[in-house]
Tab-separated table of C-alpha atoms in Angstrom:
chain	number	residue	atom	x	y	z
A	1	UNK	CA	-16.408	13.058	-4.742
A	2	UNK	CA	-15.247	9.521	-3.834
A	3	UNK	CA	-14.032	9.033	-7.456
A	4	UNK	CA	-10.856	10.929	-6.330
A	5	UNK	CA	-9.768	8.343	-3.496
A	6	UNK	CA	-7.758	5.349	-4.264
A	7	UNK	CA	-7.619	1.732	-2.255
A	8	UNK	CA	-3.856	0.860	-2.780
A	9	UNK	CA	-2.550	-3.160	-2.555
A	10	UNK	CA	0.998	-3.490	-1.730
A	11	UNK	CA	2.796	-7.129	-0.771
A	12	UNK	CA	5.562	-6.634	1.451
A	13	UNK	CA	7.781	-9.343	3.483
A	14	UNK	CA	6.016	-10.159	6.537
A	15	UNK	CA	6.885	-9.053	9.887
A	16	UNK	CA	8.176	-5.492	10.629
A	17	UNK	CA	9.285	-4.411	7.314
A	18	UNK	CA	6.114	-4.626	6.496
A	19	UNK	CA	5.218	-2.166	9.878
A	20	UNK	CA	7.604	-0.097	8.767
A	21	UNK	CA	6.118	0.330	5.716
A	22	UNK	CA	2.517	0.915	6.919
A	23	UNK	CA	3.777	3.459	9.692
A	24	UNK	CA	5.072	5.009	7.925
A	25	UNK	CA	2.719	5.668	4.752
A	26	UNK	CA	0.625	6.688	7.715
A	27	UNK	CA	3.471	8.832	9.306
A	28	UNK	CA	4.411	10.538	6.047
A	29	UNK	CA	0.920	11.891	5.400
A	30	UNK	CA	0.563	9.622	2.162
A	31	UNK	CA	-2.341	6.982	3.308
A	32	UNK	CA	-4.512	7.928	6.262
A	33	UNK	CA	-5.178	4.236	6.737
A	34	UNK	CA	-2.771	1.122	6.397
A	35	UNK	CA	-4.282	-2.099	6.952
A	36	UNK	CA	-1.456	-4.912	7.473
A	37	UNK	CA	-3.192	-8.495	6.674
A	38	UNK	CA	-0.648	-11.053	7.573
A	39	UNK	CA	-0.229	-14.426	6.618
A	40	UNK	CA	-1.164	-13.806	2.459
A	41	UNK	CA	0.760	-16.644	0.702
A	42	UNK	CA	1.495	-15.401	-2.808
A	43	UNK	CA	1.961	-16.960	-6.048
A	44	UNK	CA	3.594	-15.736	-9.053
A	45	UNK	CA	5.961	-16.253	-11.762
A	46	UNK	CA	9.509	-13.948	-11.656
A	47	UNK	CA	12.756	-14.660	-13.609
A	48	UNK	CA	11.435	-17.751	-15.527
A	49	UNK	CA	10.444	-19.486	-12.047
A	50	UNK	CA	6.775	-20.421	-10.164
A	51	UNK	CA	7.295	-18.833	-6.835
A	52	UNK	CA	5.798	-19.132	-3.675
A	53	UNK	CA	6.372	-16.551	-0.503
A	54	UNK	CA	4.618	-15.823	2.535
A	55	UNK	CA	4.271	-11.697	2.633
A	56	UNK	CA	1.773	-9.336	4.611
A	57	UNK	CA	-0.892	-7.409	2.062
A	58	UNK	CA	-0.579	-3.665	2.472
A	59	UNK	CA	-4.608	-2.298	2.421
A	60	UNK	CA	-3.561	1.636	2.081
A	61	UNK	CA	-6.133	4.694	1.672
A	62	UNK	CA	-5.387	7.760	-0.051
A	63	UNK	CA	-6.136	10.535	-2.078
A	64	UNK	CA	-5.894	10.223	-5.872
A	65	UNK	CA	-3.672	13.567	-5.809
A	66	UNK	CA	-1.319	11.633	-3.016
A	67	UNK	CA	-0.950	8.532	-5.007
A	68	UNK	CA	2.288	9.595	-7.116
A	69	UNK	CA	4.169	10.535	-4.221
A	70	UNK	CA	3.015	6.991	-2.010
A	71	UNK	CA	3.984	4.945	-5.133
A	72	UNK	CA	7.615	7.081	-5.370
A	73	UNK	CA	7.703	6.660	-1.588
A	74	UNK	CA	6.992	2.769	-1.684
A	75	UNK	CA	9.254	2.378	-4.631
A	76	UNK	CA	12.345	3.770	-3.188
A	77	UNK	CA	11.829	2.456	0.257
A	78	UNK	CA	10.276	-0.899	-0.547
A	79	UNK	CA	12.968	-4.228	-0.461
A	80	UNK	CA	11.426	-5.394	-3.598
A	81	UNK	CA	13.186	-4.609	-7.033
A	82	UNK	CA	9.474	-4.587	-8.335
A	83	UNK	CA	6.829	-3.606	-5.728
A	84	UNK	CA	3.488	-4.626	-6.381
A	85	UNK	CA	1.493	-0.727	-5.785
A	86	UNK	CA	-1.730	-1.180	-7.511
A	87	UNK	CA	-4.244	1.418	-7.040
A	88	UNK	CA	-7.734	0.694	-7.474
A	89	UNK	CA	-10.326	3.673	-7.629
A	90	UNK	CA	-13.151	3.878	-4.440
A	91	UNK	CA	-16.656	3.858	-5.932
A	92	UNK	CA	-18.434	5.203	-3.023
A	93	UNK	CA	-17.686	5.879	0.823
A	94	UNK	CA	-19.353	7.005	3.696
A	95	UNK	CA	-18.954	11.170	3.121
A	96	UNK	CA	-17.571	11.561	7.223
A	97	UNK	CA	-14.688	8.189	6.474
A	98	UNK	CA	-13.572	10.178	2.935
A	99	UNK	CA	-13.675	13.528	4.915
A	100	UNK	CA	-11.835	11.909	7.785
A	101	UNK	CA	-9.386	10.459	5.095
A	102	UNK	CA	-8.979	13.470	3.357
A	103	UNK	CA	-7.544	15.533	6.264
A	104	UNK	CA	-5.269	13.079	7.702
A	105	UNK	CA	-3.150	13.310	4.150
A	106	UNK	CA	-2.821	17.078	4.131
């Protein structure tokens, strides 16, 4: 049972575009949980240059049957060209939190 729920990272610009984007994940019915961790300092390489940018991690829980439409939903209302939506598969759970999760994206 748990193999079919997904843990989904997502950087986002801090402050309330990355509410926004948490609310409405939540709001939509495509996570049932967004965790916002502020203050992630991120380091990467895009168009030939080391970058550096403060963001806000995304922390998003879904259903492996929602993820297409949360990664079509991110990439059309996310400010980056290139999101980052990386969706990692949940091992185990606690069977009343994936029961819990599974209603609230219905």
């Amino acid at each position: 049972m748990a193999n079919s729920f997904r843990v989904v990272l997502i950087t986002a610009p801090r402050g309330k575009r990355a509410e926004f984007l948490a609310r409405s994940l939540v709001s939509e019915h495509l996570a049932a949980c967004v965790n916002r961790v502020p203050g992630v300092v991120s380091y990467y390489r895009w168009q030939g240059r080391m970058r550096r940018d403060a963001e806000s991690l995304l922390i998003a829980k879904t259903t492996a049957s929602k993820l297409p439409a949360l990664r079509r939903w991110i990439e059309t209302h996310h400010p980056y060209s290139t999101p980052e939506v990386l969706a990692l598969p949940v091992a185990a759970g606690s069977k009343t939190y994936l029961k819990w999760l599974t209603e609230q994206v219905l």
